[in-house]
Amino acid sequence: MKNRDLRIIAGPCSIDKKNIKEIFRIAKIRINGKPAVWGTRIVGLKSRTYFNQSGLGMGIDHNVFLKNLRTILNKKTLSKLSLPESVKIAQRIVKETHLIIASEIVEPIIQLIHYEKKIFQNRLLIWNPAVNQLGWPILTMSYFAKKNGWWLGIKNPKWVGENLRKANSSKYESSTTMEKTWQGLVDYADYREKTVLIHRGVDVPEKKNYRNAPVHNIAKRVKQRTGCLLFFDPSHSHGPQMREEIVPATIEAMKMTISKNEFLYDGILIEVGTSKTDTEQHIALKEFGYLIKELSKFRNLITKR
């Protein structure tokens, strides 16, 4: 297989001062004496569907983000901006573990200026919230990514635009509105050498117990049309009601192929440990250790960071 190598990003849904220790435990996982995990999640600001004015569930950077927003609106200099707590944590994690940092970016201009000169080339993967499928934020994120040598992740839209079973069939010959939007975001980025498609499933009536029904065939078509790497997000696909299926489903997905010479997925973005948000869809560190061991039997886990 030409893409037998597999990149794994694992960590909490959102970072806080208590679950940092779990990231250090993730970083220590070894297979045959070598590091097994490529990156971890350091998400300081959450893109919740409903805004909580108190900040509960909005992420550790909620207060600083609003403060910085007011600073910019009042036309004060950038030197007056406060450094978000998650960026401080990211700096520490990179320095002490050499893991890639992966983070959701809600507002590119306000958030990404803090990472420059703090997280170095190849050490950051940023992605858009699934609830934001506009091209201009992706364009802005790609400018930052290209300038700093970072990775850019693009999550798929939450809708399909067609009957789920029909659209996700290997025989489907058209292109759904979801595919067109996903591909369009890649065009906005114009940065395919380091752009990663992140498949997190779709929120449709036919999803049954999935939080977001996985659509592997649709993801396959978009990967083939764009030429981008493809990661799977089993946490947001399976969710709390199917948490027990996350490990076996991830193993199965990593065995899927496009052809006899190419695996479908190049990586995984998975929630591990504990978090103040979406805790019910996290797998435990012990389960993650088992998952790593099983994946290493048929994929080469990338350790070069």
Short mmCIF file of N, CA, C and O in Angstrom, two decimals, residues 229-275:
data_model
loop_
_atom_site.label_atom_id
_atom_site.label_comp_id
_atom_site.label_asym_id
_atom_site.label_seq_id
_atom_site.Cartn_x
_atom_site.Cartn_y
_atom_site.Cartn_z
N LEU A 229 -5.14 14.48 1.66
CA LEU A 229 -5.16 13.42 2.66
C LEU A 229 -6.55 13.39 3.31
O LEU A 229 -7.26 14.41 3.34
N LEU A 230 -6.92 12.23 3.87
CA LEU A 230 -8.24 12.07 4.49
C LEU A 230 -8.08 11.46 5.87
O LEU A 230 -7.49 10.39 6.03
N PHE A 231 -8.63 12.16 6.88
CA PHE A 231 -8.65 11.68 8.26
C PHE A 231 -10.09 11.32 8.64
O PHE A 231 -11.04 11.90 8.12
N PHE A 232 -10.23 10.39 9.58
CA PHE A 232 -11.54 10.00 10.09
C PHE A 232 -11.68 10.45 11.53
O PHE A 232 -10.77 10.28 12.34
N ASP A 233 -12.83 11.04 11.86
CA ASP A 233 -13.15 11.47 13.22
C ASP A 233 -14.25 10.56 13.76
O ASP A 233 -15.44 10.84 13.62
N PRO A 234 -13.88 9.43 14.38
CA PRO A 234 -14.88 8.48 14.86
C PRO A 234 -15.66 8.97 16.08
O PRO A 234 -16.76 8.48 16.35
N SER A 235 -15.10 9.92 16.81
CA SER A 235 -15.76 10.43 18.02
C SER A 235 -17.04 11.18 17.66
O SER A 235 -18.10 10.94 18.24
N HIS A 236 -16.94 12.10 16.70
CA HIS A 236 -18.11 12.87 16.30
C HIS A 236 -19.05 12.07 15.42
O HIS A 236 -20.23 12.42 15.27
N SER A 237 -18.57 11.02 14.81
CA SER A 237 -19.44 10.16 14.02
C SER A 237 -20.30 9.28 14.93
O SER A 237 -21.51 9.22 14.78
N HIS A 238 -19.66 8.60 15.85
CA HIS A 238 -20.38 7.62 16.68
C HIS A 238 -21.05 8.26 17.89
O HIS A 238 -22.15 7.88 18.26
N GLY A 239 -20.38 9.20 18.53
CA GLY A 239 -21.01 9.91 19.64
C GLY A 239 -21.28 9.05 20.85
O GLY A 239 -20.87 7.89 20.93
N PRO A 240 -21.98 9.61 21.83
CA PRO A 240 -22.19 8.91 23.11
C PRO A 240 -23.03 7.65 23.02
O PRO A 240 -22.79 6.68 23.75
N GLN A 241 -24.02 7.62 22.14
CA GLN A 241 -24.88 6.45 22.05
C GLN A 241 -24.17 5.23 21.45
O GLN A 241 -24.59 4.08 21.67
N MET A 242 -23.11 5.47 20.71
CA MET A 242 -22.37 4.38 20.09
C MET A 242 -20.91 4.40 20.52
O MET A 242 -20.03 3.94 19.79
N ARG A 243 -20.66 4.88 21.71
CA ARG A 243 -19.29 5.00 22.20
C ARG A 243 -18.56 3.66 22.20
O ARG A 243 -17.37 3.57 21.88
N GLU A 244 -19.28 2.58 22.55
CA GLU A 244 -18.67 1.27 22.63
C GLU A 244 -18.23 0.75 21.26
O GLU A 244 -17.44 -0.20 21.17
N GLU A 245 -18.73 1.37 20.20
CA GLU A 245 -18.38 0.93 18.85
C GLU A 245 -17.21 1.72 18.27
O GLU A 245 -16.73 1.41 17.16
N ILE A 246 -16.74 2.74 18.98
CA ILE A 246 -15.71 3.61 18.41
C ILE A 246 -14.43 2.85 18.07
O ILE A 246 -13.88 2.99 16.97
N VAL A 247 -13.94 2.04 18.99
CA VAL A 247 -12.68 1.32 18.75
C VAL A 247 -12.80 0.33 17.59
O VAL A 247 -12.01 0.40 16.64
N PRO A 248 -13.77 -0.61 17.61
CA PRO A 248 -13.86 -1.55 16.47
C PRO A 248 -14.17 -0.86 15.15
O PRO A 248 -13.67 -1.27 14.10
N ALA A 249 -14.99 0.20 15.19
CA ALA A 249 -15.33 0.91 13.96
C ALA A 249 -14.11 1.64 13.39
O ALA A 249 -13.94 1.73 12.16
N THR A 250 -13.26 2.15 14.25
CA THR A 250 -12.05 2.83 13.79
C THR A 250 -11.09 1.83 13.14
O THR A 250 -10.50 2.12 12.09
N ILE A 251 -10.95 0.68 13.75
CA ILE A 251 -10.09 -0.36 13.17
C ILE A 251 -10.61 -0.76 11.78
O ILE A 251 -9.84 -0.87 10.82
N GLU A 252 -11.91 -0.95 11.69
CA GLU A 252 -12.52 -1.32 10.42
C GLU A 252 -12.30 -0.23 9.36
O GLU A 252 -11.96 -0.52 8.20
N ALA A 253 -12.48 1.03 9.77
CA ALA A 253 -12.32 2.14 8.83
C ALA A 253 -10.88 2.23 8.32
O ALA A 253 -10.64 2.55 7.15
N MET A 254 -9.91 1.96 9.19
CA MET A 254 -8.51 2.05 8.79
C MET A 254 -8.09 0.90 7.87
O MET A 254 -7.00 0.92 7.30
N LYS A 255 -8.96 -0.09 7.73
CA LYS A 255 -8.70 -1.19 6.78
C LYS A 255 -9.34 -0.92 5.43
O LYS A 255 -9.05 -1.63 4.45
N MET A 256 -10.22 0.07 5.34
CA MET A 256 -10.90 0.37 4.09
C MET A 256 -9.91 0.83 3.03
O MET A 256 -8.92 1.50 3.35
N THR A 257 -10.19 0.48 1.78
CA THR A 257 -9.28 0.83 0.70
C THR A 257 -10.01 1.55 -0.43
O THR A 257 -11.22 1.41 -0.61
N ILE A 258 -9.24 2.31 -1.20
CA ILE A 258 -9.72 2.90 -2.44
C ILE A 258 -9.47 1.94 -3.58
O ILE A 258 -10.27 1.77 -4.49
N SER A 259 -8.32 1.28 -3.50
CA SER A 259 -7.93 0.27 -4.48
C SER A 259 -7.03 -0.71 -3.76
O SER A 259 -6.76 -0.57 -2.56
N LYS A 260 -6.55 -1.70 -4.46
CA LYS A 260 -5.66 -2.69 -3.82
C LYS A 260 -4.32 -2.08 -3.43
O LYS A 260 -3.55 -2.69 -2.69
N ASN A 261 -4.07 -0.87 -3.91
CA ASN A 261 -2.79 -0.21 -3.62
C ASN A 261 -2.90 1.00 -2.70
O ASN A 261 -1.90 1.66 -2.44
N GLU A 262 -4.11 1.30 -2.22
CA GLU A 262 -4.26 2.52 -1.43
C GLU A 262 -5.34 2.38 -0.36
O GLU A 262 -6.47 2.02 -0.65
N PHE A 263 -4.98 2.70 0.88
CA PHE A 263 -5.96 2.77 1.96
C PHE A 263 -6.81 4.02 1.79
O PHE A 263 -6.35 5.03 1.22
N LEU A 264 -8.04 3.97 2.28
CA LEU A 264 -8.91 5.14 2.20
C LEU A 264 -8.43 6.25 3.12
O LEU A 264 -8.32 7.41 2.70
N TYR A 265 -8.13 5.90 4.36
CA TYR A 265 -7.79 6.93 5.36
C TYR A 265 -6.29 7.03 5.62
O TYR A 265 -5.59 6.02 5.70
N ASP A 266 -5.86 8.28 5.78
CA ASP A 266 -4.46 8.57 6.06
C ASP A 266 -4.23 8.92 7.53
O ASP A 266 -3.09 9.05 7.96
N GLY A 267 -5.32 9.11 8.27
CA GLY A 267 -5.17 9.50 9.66
C GLY A 267 -6.46 9.42 10.45
O GLY A 267 -7.53 9.14 9.90
N ILE A 268 -6.33 9.67 11.75
CA ILE A 268 -7.45 9.62 12.69
C ILE A 268 -7.39 10.85 13.58
O ILE A 268 -6.31 11.25 14.04
N LEU A 269 -8.55 11.44 13.85
CA LEU A 269 -8.69 12.52 14.83
C LEU A 269 -9.70 12.02 15.85
O LEU A 269 -10.90 11.95 15.57
N ILE A 270 -9.23 11.62 17.02
CA ILE A 270 -10.09 10.91 17.97
C ILE A 270 -10.00 11.53 19.36
O ILE A 270 -8.94 12.02 19.77
N GLU A 271 -11.14 11.53 20.08
CA GLU A 271 -11.18 12.10 21.42
C GLU A 271 -10.89 11.02 22.46
O GLU A 271 -11.56 9.98 22.51
N VAL A 272 -9.90 11.30 23.30
CA VAL A 272 -9.40 10.32 24.27
C VAL A 272 -9.25 10.98 25.63
O VAL A 272 -8.81 12.13 25.72
N GLY A 273 -9.60 10.25 26.68
CA GLY A 273 -9.43 10.74 28.05
C GLY A 273 -10.69 11.38 28.58
O GLY A 273 -11.79 10.85 28.40
N THR A 274 -10.55 12.52 29.23
CA THR A 274 -11.69 13.22 29.83
C THR A 274 -11.72 14.67 29.37
O THR A 274 -10.69 15.23 28.99
N SER A 275 -12.90 15.26 29.42
CA SER A 275 -13.06 16.65 28.99
C SER A 275 -14.33 17.22 29.61
O SER A 275 -15.25 16.47 29.95
#
